[in-house]
Coordinates of C-alpha atoms and ligand atoms in Angstrom, one line a residue:
M1 CA 0.1 0.0 0.0
S2 CA 0.9 3.2 -0.9
E3 CA 2.2 5.5 2.4
T4 CA 1.2 8.7 0.0
N5 CA -2.2 7.8 -0.1
N6 CA -4.5 10.8 0.2
V7 CA -1.6 13.3 0.2
N8 CA -3.2 15.8 -2.5
N9 CA -6.7 16.4 -1.4
F10 CA -8.5 19.4 0.1
V11 CA -8.9 17.5 3.3
A12 CA -5.4 16.7 3.8
K13 CA -4.2 20.0 3.2
I14 CA -6.5 21.5 5.5
V15 CA -5.1 19.0 7.8
E16 CA -1.5 20.2 6.8
E17 CA -2.4 23.2 7.8
D18 CA -4.0 22.9 10.9
L19 CA -1.0 20.9 12.6
A20 CA 1.2 23.2 11.2
N21 CA -0.6 26.5 12.9
G22 CA -0.9 24.0 16.1
K23 CA -4.6 24.4 16.1
F24 CA -4.4 20.2 16.6
D25 CA -1.3 18.1 18.0
K26 CA -2.8 15.2 16.7
I27 CA -5.8 14.6 14.5
I28 CA -8.6 12.1 15.4
T29 CA -11.1 11.5 12.5
R30 CA -13.5 8.8 12.5
F31 CA -15.8 6.4 10.2
P32 CA -19.1 6.4 11.2
P33 CA -21.4 4.0 9.5
E34 CA -24.5 3.2 10.0
P35 CA -24.7 -0.5 10.3
N36 CA -28.0 -1.5 8.3
G37 CA -26.5 -3.4 5.6
Y38 CA -22.7 -4.1 4.5
L39 CA -20.3 -1.3 3.3
H40 CA -19.9 -0.8 -0.4
V41 CA -17.2 0.4 -2.9
G42 CA -18.3 4.1 -1.8
H43 CA -17.6 3.5 1.5
A44 CA -14.4 2.4 0.8
K45 CA -13.4 5.7 -0.3
S46 CA -14.5 7.1 2.6
I47 CA -12.6 4.3 4.8
C48 CA -9.6 5.3 2.4
L49 CA -10.0 8.6 3.4
N50 CA -10.5 8.9 6.9
F51 CA -8.3 6.1 7.7
G52 CA -5.4 7.3 5.1
L53 CA -5.4 11.5 6.6
A54 CA -5.0 9.4 10.5
K55 CA -2.2 7.2 8.8
Q56 CA -0.4 9.9 7.0
F57 CA -0.3 12.2 9.6
N58 CA 0.1 9.5 12.5
G59 CA -3.3 10.6 14.2
E60 CA -6.0 8.2 14.8
C61 CA -9.3 7.0 13.1
H62 CA -12.3 5.9 15.1
L63 CA -14.6 3.2 14.0
R64 CA -17.8 4.4 15.5
F65 CA -21.5 3.0 14.6
D66 CA -24.4 5.4 14.0
D67 CA -26.5 3.2 15.6
T68 CA -29.6 5.5 16.0
N69 CA -32.4 3.6 14.0
P70 CA -32.4 0.2 16.1
E71 CA -35.1 -1.4 14.1
K72 CA -32.7 -1.2 10.7
E73 CA -29.9 -2.2 12.5
S74 CA -28.5 -5.5 13.0
Q75 CA -25.3 -7.9 14.7
E76 CA -24.6 -9.3 11.2
Y77 CA -23.8 -6.2 9.7
I78 CA -21.7 -4.7 12.7
D79 CA -19.7 -7.7 12.4
A80 CA -19.3 -7.5 8.9
I81 CA -18.5 -4.2 8.6
K82 CA -15.8 -4.7 11.3
E83 CA -14.2 -7.2 9.4
D84 CA -14.4 -5.4 5.7
V85 CA -12.4 -2.4 7.4
N86 CA -9.8 -5.2 8.7
W87 CA -10.1 -6.6 5.6
L88 CA -9.3 -3.4 3.6
G89 CA -6.4 -2.6 5.4
F90 CA -7.3 -0.6 8.5
Q91 CA -7.3 -0.7 11.9
W92 CA -9.2 1.6 14.2
T93 CA -7.5 3.4 17.3
G94 CA -9.1 1.8 20.3
D95 CA -12.0 -0.2 21.2
V96 CA -15.0 0.3 18.4
R97 CA -17.5 2.8 19.4
F98 CA -21.2 2.9 19.0
S99 CA -23.5 6.7 19.0
S100 CA -25.7 4.5 21.6
D101 CA -22.4 4.5 24.4
Y102 CA -23.6 8.0 24.4
F103 CA -27.4 7.5 24.5
D104 CA -26.8 8.6 28.5
T105 CA -24.9 11.9 27.3
L106 CA -27.4 12.9 25.0
Y107 CA -30.2 12.5 27.2
E108 CA -28.6 14.3 29.4
Y109 CA -27.7 17.3 26.8
A110 CA -31.5 17.1 26.0
I111 CA -32.2 17.9 29.6
Y112 CA -30.0 21.0 29.2
M113 CA -31.4 22.3 26.4
I114 CA -34.9 22.0 27.6
K115 CA -33.7 23.8 30.6
A116 CA -32.3 26.3 28.9
G117 CA -35.4 26.8 27.1
T118 CA -33.8 25.3 23.3
A119 CA -35.7 22.3 23.2
Y120 CA -39.7 21.6 23.8
V121 CA -42.2 18.5 23.5
C122 CA -44.1 18.5 20.8
S123 CA -47.6 17.0 20.1
L124 CA -48.0 17.6 16.6
K125 CA -49.2 14.2 14.6
P126 CA -46.3 13.5 12.4
E127 CA -48.5 14.3 9.1
Q128 CA -49.2 18.0 11.2
A129 CA -45.7 18.3 12.0
E130 CA -45.2 18.0 8.1
E131 CA -47.5 20.3 7.4
Y132 CA -46.2 23.0 9.9
K133 CA -42.8 22.7 8.3
G134 CA -43.6 24.6 5.3
D135 CA -41.4 23.8 2.2
F136 CA -38.5 25.6 0.1
N137 CA -40.6 28.6 -0.7
K138 CA -42.7 28.7 2.0
P139 CA -41.8 29.1 5.6
G140 CA -43.1 27.1 8.2
K141 CA -45.4 27.6 11.4
N142 CA -44.5 27.7 14.8
S143 CA -46.1 24.8 16.6
P144 CA -48.8 25.6 18.8
Y145 CA -46.7 23.3 21.7
R146 CA -43.6 25.5 21.2
D147 CA -44.2 27.8 24.4
R148 CA -44.6 25.3 26.3
S149 CA -43.2 25.7 29.7
V150 CA -39.7 24.2 30.8
A151 CA -41.7 22.6 33.6
E152 CA -43.9 20.8 31.4
N153 CA -41.5 20.2 28.8
L154 CA -39.2 18.5 31.5
E155 CA -42.1 16.4 32.7
L156 CA -43.2 15.3 29.2
F157 CA -40.1 14.4 28.3
E158 CA -39.4 12.1 31.3
R159 CA -42.5 10.5 30.7
M160 CA -42.0 9.5 27.0
R161 CA -38.8 8.3 28.6
A162 CA -40.6 6.0 30.9
G163 CA -42.3 4.6 28.1
E164 CA -46.5 6.6 28.8
F165 CA -46.9 7.1 25.3
K166 CA -47.2 5.7 21.7
D167 CA -44.7 5.5 18.8
G168 CA -45.2 8.8 17.6
E169 CA -47.5 10.5 20.1
H170 CA -44.7 13.2 20.9
A171 CA -41.2 14.3 20.3
L172 CA -38.8 16.5 21.6
R173 CA -37.5 19.5 18.9
A174 CA -35.1 22.2 19.6
K175 CA -36.2 25.3 19.6
I176 CA -34.4 27.4 16.5
D177 CA -36.2 28.6 13.6
M178 CA -39.4 28.0 11.8
A179 CA -38.7 30.7 8.9
S180 CA -35.2 29.2 8.3
G181 CA -34.1 28.9 4.4
N182 CA -32.4 26.0 5.4
M183 CA -35.0 23.2 6.2
N184 CA -33.1 21.3 9.0
M185 CA -33.0 24.6 10.8
R186 CA -36.9 24.5 11.4
D187 CA -37.2 23.1 14.7
P188 CA -35.5 19.8 14.1
I189 CA -36.7 17.0 16.0
M190 CA -34.2 15.6 18.5
Y191 CA -35.8 12.4 20.1
R192 CA -38.7 10.6 19.0
I193 CA -40.3 7.4 20.7
R194 CA -39.6 4.0 18.9
H195 CA -40.7 1.0 21.1
V196 CA -38.2 -1.4 19.7
E197 CA -35.0 -3.1 21.3
H198 CA -31.6 -1.9 20.3
H199 CA -28.9 -4.1 19.3
Q200 CA -26.5 -2.4 22.4
T201 CA -28.5 -1.3 24.8
G202 CA -31.5 -3.6 25.1
D203 CA -34.6 -2.5 26.3
K204 CA -33.4 0.5 27.9
W205 CA -34.5 3.0 25.9
C206 CA -37.8 3.6 24.1
I207 CA -37.1 7.1 22.9
Y208 CA -34.0 7.5 20.6
P209 CA -32.1 10.6 19.4
I210 CA -32.0 11.5 15.8
Y211 CA -28.8 11.0 13.7
D212 CA -28.4 15.1 13.9
F213 CA -28.7 15.1 17.5
T214 CA -25.9 12.3 17.7
H215 CA -23.5 12.9 15.4
G216 CA -21.8 16.2 16.1
Q217 CA -22.2 15.2 19.7
S218 CA -20.4 12.1 19.3
D219 CA -17.7 13.7 17.3
A220 CA -17.5 16.3 20.3
I221 CA -17.4 13.6 23.0
E222 CA -14.6 12.0 21.2
K223 CA -12.6 15.0 20.6
I224 CA -12.6 14.1 16.6
T225 CA -10.8 17.0 14.8
H226 CA -11.9 16.7 11.5
S227 CA -15.2 15.4 10.8
V228 CA -15.0 14.2 7.2
C229 CA -18.2 12.9 5.7
T230 CA -19.8 13.1 2.0
L231 CA -21.6 16.6 0.2
E232 CA -25.4 15.5 1.3
F233 CA -24.8 16.5 4.7
E234 CA -23.6 19.8 3.7
D235 CA -27.0 21.1 4.6
H236 CA -27.1 19.6 8.2
R237 CA -23.8 21.8 8.5
P238 CA -25.3 24.4 10.0
L239 CA -27.1 22.5 12.7
Y240 CA -24.1 20.5 13.4
D241 CA -22.8 23.7 14.5
W242 CA -25.6 24.7 16.4
Y243 CA -25.9 21.8 18.8
L244 CA -22.3 22.2 19.3
E245 CA -22.8 26.0 20.5
N246 CA -25.9 25.4 22.2
L247 CA -24.6 22.6 24.7
P248 CA -21.4 21.9 27.0
V249 CA -20.0 20.0 24.5
P250 CA -15.9 18.9 25.3
A251 CA -15.0 20.0 22.0
K252 CA -16.1 21.7 18.8
P253 CA -14.9 19.2 16.0
R254 CA -15.8 20.9 12.1
Q255 CA -17.5 18.9 9.6
Y256 CA -15.8 19.0 5.9
E257 CA -17.5 17.5 2.8
F258 CA -16.5 15.7 0.1
G259 CA -18.1 14.2 -3.0
R260 CA -19.6 10.4 -2.9
L261 CA -18.3 7.8 -4.8
S262 CA -21.1 7.0 -7.7
L263 CA -19.8 4.2 -10.1
N264 CA -21.6 3.6 -14.1
Y265 CA -23.9 0.4 -13.9
T266 CA -23.7 0.0 -10.2
V267 CA -25.7 1.2 -7.5
T268 CA -24.3 2.3 -4.4
S269 CA -26.8 2.5 -1.5
K270 CA -27.3 -0.1 1.0
R271 CA -31.4 0.2 1.0
K272 CA -31.1 -0.8 -3.0
L273 CA -28.5 -3.3 -2.5
K274 CA -30.9 -4.8 0.2
K275 CA -33.5 -5.0 -2.3
L276 CA -31.4 -7.0 -4.4
V277 CA -30.4 -9.2 -1.6
D278 CA -34.2 -9.3 -0.4
E279 CA -35.5 -10.1 -3.2
N280 CA -32.8 -13.1 -4.2
V281 CA -31.5 -11.5 -6.9
V282 CA -28.5 -12.1 -5.7
S283 CA -27.2 -15.0 -3.1
G284 CA -26.3 -12.6 -0.7
W285 CA -24.6 -9.3 0.6
D286 CA -21.2 -10.6 -0.6
D287 CA -22.5 -12.2 -3.9
P288 CA -19.7 -11.7 -6.1
R289 CA -21.5 -9.4 -8.5
M290 CA -22.6 -7.2 -5.7
P291 CA -20.5 -4.1 -5.0
T292 CA -20.1 -4.7 -1.6
I293 CA -16.8 -4.6 -0.1
S294 CA -17.2 -8.2 1.2
G295 CA -19.0 -8.8 -2.8
M296 CA -15.8 -7.6 -4.0
R297 CA -13.3 -9.7 -1.8
R298 CA -15.3 -12.6 -2.9
R299 CA -15.3 -11.8 -6.6
G300 CA -11.0 -11.6 -6.6
Y301 CA -10.8 -8.2 -6.0
T302 CA -7.6 -7.3 -3.7
P303 CA -7.3 -4.9 -0.3
A304 CA -5.2 -3.1 -2.8
S305 CA -6.6 -2.9 -5.9
I306 CA -9.7 -1.1 -3.8
R307 CA -7.1 1.5 -2.1
N308 CA -5.5 2.1 -5.4
F309 CA -8.9 2.5 -6.7
C310 CA -9.9 5.1 -4.4
E311 CA -6.3 6.9 -4.6
M312 CA -6.7 7.1 -8.5
I313 CA -10.2 8.8 -8.3
G314 CA -9.1 11.4 -5.4
V315 CA -11.3 13.5 -3.3
S316 CA -12.9 16.6 -4.4
R317 CA -15.7 18.7 -3.2
S318 CA -18.4 17.8 -6.1
D319 CA -19.7 14.8 -7.0
G320 CA -19.2 12.6 -10.1
V321 CA -19.3 9.6 -11.8
V322 CA -16.2 7.6 -12.6
D323 CA -16.3 5.0 -14.7
I324 CA -16.2 1.6 -13.9
A325 CA -13.2 0.8 -16.0
M326 CA -11.1 2.4 -13.4
L327 CA -12.1 0.1 -10.8
E328 CA -11.7 -2.8 -12.9
H329 CA -8.3 -1.2 -14.4
A330 CA -6.9 -0.8 -10.8
L331 CA -8.0 -4.8 -10.2
R332 CA -6.1 -5.9 -13.4
S333 CA -3.3 -4.0 -12.9
D334 CA -2.9 -5.5 -9.7
L335 CA -3.3 -8.9 -10.7
N336 CA -1.4 -8.4 -13.8
N337 CA 1.6 -7.4 -11.8
N338 CA 1.0 -10.2 -8.3
A339 CA -1.4 -13.0 -9.3
P340 CA 0.2 -16.5 -9.9
R341 CA -0.4 -17.6 -13.3
A342 CA -1.9 -21.2 -14.2
M343 CA -3.6 -23.6 -16.5
A344 CA -7.1 -24.3 -16.8
V345 CA -8.8 -25.4 -20.4
I346 CA -12.5 -24.5 -20.1
N347 CA -13.5 -26.2 -23.6
P348 CA -11.4 -28.9 -23.4
L349 CA -10.3 -30.9 -26.9
K350 CA -7.9 -34.1 -26.1
V351 CA -4.6 -34.4 -27.9
V352 CA -3.0 -37.7 -27.8
I353 CA 0.8 -38.0 -28.5
T354 CA 1.0 -40.8 -30.2
N355 CA 4.7 -41.4 -29.9
M356 CA 5.0 -41.2 -26.3
A357 CA 4.2 -44.4 -24.3
D358 CA 1.0 -45.5 -22.8
D359 CA 2.0 -45.0 -19.2
H360 CA 4.3 -41.7 -19.5
Y361 CA 4.4 -39.3 -16.7
E362 CA 6.3 -36.4 -16.1
D363 CA 6.5 -33.9 -13.5
I364 CA 7.4 -30.4 -15.4
T365 CA 8.7 -27.6 -12.8
V366 CA 7.3 -24.4 -13.6
E367 CA 7.2 -20.6 -12.2
S368 CA 3.8 -19.3 -11.5
L369 CA 5.0 -15.6 -10.8
P370 CA 4.6 -12.8 -13.5
D371 CA 8.4 -11.9 -14.9
S372 CA 7.8 -8.7 -13.6
L373 CA 7.1 -9.4 -9.7
I374 CA 10.1 -11.8 -10.1
E375 CA 12.4 -9.1 -11.5
A376 CA 11.0 -6.6 -9.3
T377 CA 11.1 -8.7 -5.7
G378 CA 13.7 -11.7 -7.0
D379 CA 10.8 -13.9 -5.4
T380 CA 10.0 -17.1 -7.5
L381 CA 6.9 -19.5 -6.6
K382 CA 7.5 -23.1 -8.2
R383 CA 5.2 -25.8 -8.5
T384 CA 4.7 -29.2 -10.7
V385 CA 2.6 -30.1 -13.6
P386 CA 2.2 -33.3 -14.9
F387 CA 2.2 -33.7 -18.3
T388 CA 1.1 -37.5 -19.8
K389 CA 0.3 -38.4 -22.8
E390 CA -3.1 -37.6 -23.4
I391 CA -3.8 -33.6 -22.2
F392 CA -6.4 -31.3 -23.3
I393 CA -6.3 -28.2 -25.3
D394 CA -8.7 -25.6 -26.1
Q395 CA -10.8 -26.5 -28.4
D396 CA -10.6 -22.7 -30.3
D397 CA -6.9 -23.6 -30.2
F398 CA -7.3 -26.4 -32.8
K399 CA -8.8 -26.1 -36.7
E400 CA -9.2 -28.8 -39.1
E401 CA -7.8 -27.3 -41.5
Y402 CA -5.0 -24.4 -41.9
S403 CA -5.7 -21.2 -42.9
K404 CA -4.2 -17.6 -43.2
K405 CA -6.7 -16.7 -40.9
F406 CA -5.9 -19.0 -38.2
K407 CA -2.1 -18.3 -38.5
K408 CA -1.3 -19.2 -35.1
K409 CA -3.5 -22.2 -34.6
F410 CA -2.9 -26.0 -34.3
C411 CA -4.2 -28.0 -37.2
P412 CA -2.9 -31.1 -39.1
G413 CA 1.0 -30.8 -40.2
K414 CA 1.3 -27.6 -38.1
R415 CA 2.9 -27.1 -34.8
I416 CA 2.3 -25.5 -31.8
R417 CA 4.8 -25.6 -28.5
L418 CA 2.9 -26.3 -25.4
R419 CA 3.1 -23.5 -22.7
N420 CA 6.2 -24.5 -20.3
G421 CA 6.4 -27.9 -22.5
Y422 CA 7.1 -29.5 -25.9
V423 CA 6.0 -28.8 -29.5
I424 CA 4.1 -31.2 -31.0
E425 CA 2.8 -31.4 -34.5
A426 CA -0.9 -32.5 -35.2
T427 CA -1.1 -35.4 -37.7
D428 CA -5.2 -36.3 -37.6
F429 CA -8.4 -36.0 -35.5
I430 CA -11.5 -37.7 -34.9
K431 CA -15.0 -37.0 -35.5
N432 CA -18.3 -37.7 -33.4
D433 CA -21.5 -38.2 -35.6
A434 CA -22.2 -34.4 -34.8
G435 CA -19.5 -33.5 -36.9
E436 CA -17.1 -32.2 -33.8
V437 CA -13.7 -32.9 -33.4
T438 CA -13.2 -35.2 -30.5
Q439 CA -9.5 -36.2 -30.5
V440 CA -6.6 -34.7 -31.9
N441 CA -3.8 -37.1 -32.3
A442 CA 0.2 -35.4 -32.6
T443 CA 3.7 -36.4 -32.3
Q444 CA 6.2 -34.7 -30.2
I445 CA 8.9 -32.8 -31.9
T446 CA 11.3 -31.4 -29.2
T447 CA 12.6 -33.1 -26.0
V448 CA 13.9 -29.9 -24.6
L449 CA 11.7 -27.9 -22.0
G450 CA 11.4 -24.5 -21.9
E451 CA 13.4 -22.0 -24.8
D452 CA 12.3 -22.0 -28.0
P453 CA 13.2 -24.6 -30.2
A454 CA 15.7 -24.4 -33.2
D455 CA 14.4 -22.3 -36.0
D456 CA 13.5 -25.6 -38.6
V457 CA 10.8 -26.4 -35.5
K458 CA 8.5 -23.8 -36.5
P459 CA 5.5 -23.7 -33.7
K460 CA 2.7 -21.7 -34.7
G461 CA 1.9 -20.3 -31.4
V462 CA 2.0 -21.4 -27.9
V463 CA -1.1 -22.9 -25.7
H464 CA -2.6 -23.7 -22.6
W465 CA -3.0 -27.6 -21.6
V466 CA -3.9 -29.9 -18.9
S467 CA -3.1 -33.4 -18.4
A468 CA -6.1 -35.3 -19.4
S469 CA -5.6 -38.1 -16.4
H470 CA -4.4 -35.5 -13.7
G471 CA -6.1 -32.3 -14.5
V472 CA -9.5 -31.9 -12.3
E473 CA -12.8 -31.1 -13.0
A474 CA -13.9 -27.5 -11.6
E475 CA -16.7 -25.4 -11.9
L476 CA -16.1 -22.0 -13.0
R477 CA -18.7 -19.0 -11.7
V478 CA -18.7 -16.7 -15.0
Y479 CA -19.6 -13.0 -14.2
G480 CA -21.0 -10.5 -16.1
R481 CA -22.6 -7.0 -14.9
L482 CA -25.2 -7.2 -12.5
L483 CA -27.1 -4.3 -14.4
N484 CA -27.2 -3.3 -17.8
H485 CA -27.5 0.3 -17.6
E486 CA -25.0 2.6 -17.5
S487 CA -27.1 4.6 -14.9
P488 CA -29.4 2.1 -13.4
D489 CA -30.6 4.4 -10.8
R490 CA -30.4 7.8 -11.9
G491 CA -33.0 8.3 -14.9
G492 CA -36.1 8.3 -12.3
E493 CA -36.8 4.5 -13.5
D494 CA -36.7 1.7 -11.1
F495 CA -33.0 0.3 -11.2
M496 CA -34.8 -3.2 -11.0
T497 CA -35.5 -2.9 -14.5
H498 CA -31.9 -2.6 -15.5
I499 CA -31.0 -6.1 -13.7
N500 CA -29.1 -8.3 -16.5
P501 CA -30.6 -11.7 -16.4
E502 CA -27.6 -13.3 -17.9
S503 CA -25.0 -12.0 -14.5
L504 CA -23.8 -15.7 -13.9
S505 CA -23.1 -18.9 -16.0
V506 CA -22.0 -21.7 -14.6
I507 CA -19.6 -23.7 -16.4
S508 CA -17.1 -26.4 -16.3
A509 CA -13.6 -26.8 -16.7
I510 CA -10.4 -29.2 -16.6
V511 CA -7.8 -27.5 -14.2
E512 CA -4.3 -28.6 -13.6
P513 CA -4.1 -30.6 -10.0
S514 CA -2.2 -27.4 -8.1
L515 CA -5.5 -25.6 -8.6
A516 CA -7.2 -28.4 -6.3
N517 CA -5.4 -27.3 -3.7
A518 CA -5.6 -23.5 -3.8
S519 CA -6.1 -22.2 -0.8
P520 CA -9.9 -20.5 -0.6
E521 CA -9.3 -16.6 -1.6
S522 CA -6.3 -16.9 -3.9
V523 CA -6.4 -15.1 -7.5
F524 CA -4.9 -16.7 -10.7
Q525 CA -3.9 -15.9 -13.7
F526 CA -5.4 -18.8 -15.9
E527 CA -3.1 -18.4 -18.6
R528 CA -5.0 -17.2 -21.9
E529 CA -8.7 -17.1 -20.2
G530 CA -8.6 -14.5 -17.4
Y531 CA -8.3 -14.1 -13.7
Y532 CA -10.0 -16.3 -11.1
V533 CA -10.4 -16.7 -7.7
A534 CA -11.0 -19.7 -5.9
D535 CA -14.2 -19.4 -3.8
R536 CA -14.0 -18.1 -0.5
Y537 CA -16.9 -20.8 0.3
D538 CA -17.3 -23.5 -1.6
H539 CA -14.0 -23.6 -3.6
T540 CA -12.6 -27.5 -1.6
A541 CA -9.5 -29.9 -3.2
T542 CA -12.4 -32.5 -4.1
K543 CA -15.0 -29.6 -5.7
P544 CA -12.8 -26.8 -7.1
V545 CA -14.9 -23.8 -7.3
F546 CA -13.2 -20.9 -9.3
N547 CA -14.7 -17.4 -9.4
L548 CA -13.9 -15.3 -12.8
T549 CA -12.8 -11.9 -10.9
I550 CA -11.9 -10.1 -14.6
G551 CA -10.8 -10.7 -17.9
L552 CA -7.3 -10.0 -19.1
R553 CA -8.3 -7.1 -21.4
E554 CA -10.9 -4.7 -20.8
D555 CA -14.2 -5.4 -22.7
K556 CA -15.5 -2.7 -24.5
S557 CA -18.5 -4.5 -25.5
L558 CA -19.5 -4.5 -21.5
S559 CA -18.9 -0.4 -21.2
Q560 CA -21.2 -0.1 -24.4
Ligands
ATP1 P1 -26.0 4.5 2.0 O1 -27.6 5.6 1.6 O2 -25.5 3.0 1.2 O3 -26.9 3.8 3.1 P2 -25.1 6.5 3.9 O4 -24.0 7.3 3.9 O5 -26.2 6.2 3.9 O6 -24.5 5.2 2.5 P3 -23.3 5.4 6.4 O7 -23.6 4.0 6.9 O8 -24.1 6.7 6.9 O9 -24.1 5.2 4.6 O10 -22.1 6.0 5.8 C1 -21.1 5.8 6.1 C2 -19.9 6.9 5.8 O11 -19.7 6.5 4.4 C3 -20.5 8.5 5.8 O12 -19.2 9.1 6.1 C4 -21.1 8.4 4.3 O13 -20.8 9.8 4.1 C5 -19.8 7.7 3.9 N1 -20.3 7.0 2.5 C6 -21.4 6.9 2.0 N2 -21.7 6.4 0.7 C7 -20.4 6.7 0.2 C8 -19.7 7.2 -1.2 N3 -20.9 6.6 -2.2 N4 -18.6 7.8 -1.3 C9 -18.4 7.9 -0.1 N5 -18.4 8.1 1.0 C10 -19.4 7.5 0.9
MG2 MG1 -27.3 6.2 6.0

């Protein structure tokens, strides 16, 4: 991972200045997910920014669950989020924190505001409150309950807490300005009644603070120096600041906003991703087609490829749509540089080497790492590949007749070199009743491995192969785009209408035996085929399962 992560973004510049001016000795940032779904690629941008700043400036970054909507949240999501942050390569400072850790303090703050005359219990029905709120063109009206006495407010709020009222019967609101041009300042709700259990606090509370009454105060309690969030919170900043001004908080953090990451062909909203899961469009949050961090992990994305992508796109003050080809480029270049190579034949065609003994068996030792990596690091990774009289090559590498169009193909009278192996020449072939070639007979021409043979041997090309007797059958899950529209949720249409019905095909392949023993989650370049990852959950030595991570080259047809 690059240690220069995020140096050049505008938030880093602000931090740099604040440290240089002595405003802070140390910075503290936080990543504050709501545990109402799994993290997606958009969150990765926020994680890389927040944790990256802490790393770059020797500061701290907290992981704080913003858990004020218990009915939508769960322990499953909390566990998955922690795992994803770690997997991306980051570790939060201290224990995991929860906004709910501060519910007692927030309650005290609410009482403080009631006593200060800046909060009141409002008993408008939700639909009435909506009407009183006005809209962008129309100022709101004061609630008839706005002038309740401090004593009455204290009593009602205490009774709200004691569970004497039903959901929605009363709410605690800040007394700010019903005519404000900023809707968030029109006497925003601070607490509402919800008779639901909370995953952290159990049945202790039946009133819960609203996000806006929680976030800034939690930042202040944790003495966050730079509270970095996405642009949609810009309009909330006046309220964030207002609470900090009007409460006895231990610090006054500042909020900075940056542009959300959106990707074409992708939805990045937990709510929409949840719909795909709930309606069984995918197998779960970590389905390899999902833009969730766990889905990308299962697809074969490496943490470095995601971090590099986040660095490539940078951090700006405006929203924009990033081409998914950039994400794929980051992935492909990481894999091209680092993924071990191996051989798998997807459409097997048997080749019998007729001048070889029936029981011929040879272990060929081959290098798995790409040359560039060996050159850069000096590392090597050898494996053995069994070579036998009968092998499989891909059907596509053989032609019944030579033609200029298929110059590099194997065909009767022509030679090819087996990757890491010998040169062979095709002599004849056998067809089935359907007219398909089912077997090619060939003779071994060279007996020296590796180096290209002398000029007079003239192989047409190099093909990958697998021993017919020692190869292992594997399941390949080949993925295409889950959504086949460039902007699936931005045209006013339901993104569910853009689901690609052909986003998954399951095929089989014959793979070299070393691949059966691959550890789950290891990614390989199947030579001449693409990058594949041993499935995190389903891959075993007896039933190898690989997911297509990405093709070897950018497929233009996918982005059209
Ligand atoms: P979603 O709409 O998917 O639920 P969210 O913003 O509600 O996203 P949170 O759990 O509240 O999700 O987000 C935690 C942090 O991640 C917030 O600071 C948020 O700004 C940031 N974040 C969420 N989505 C993106 C995105 N697409 N790009 C960059 N940052 C994001
Ligand atoms: Mg949210």
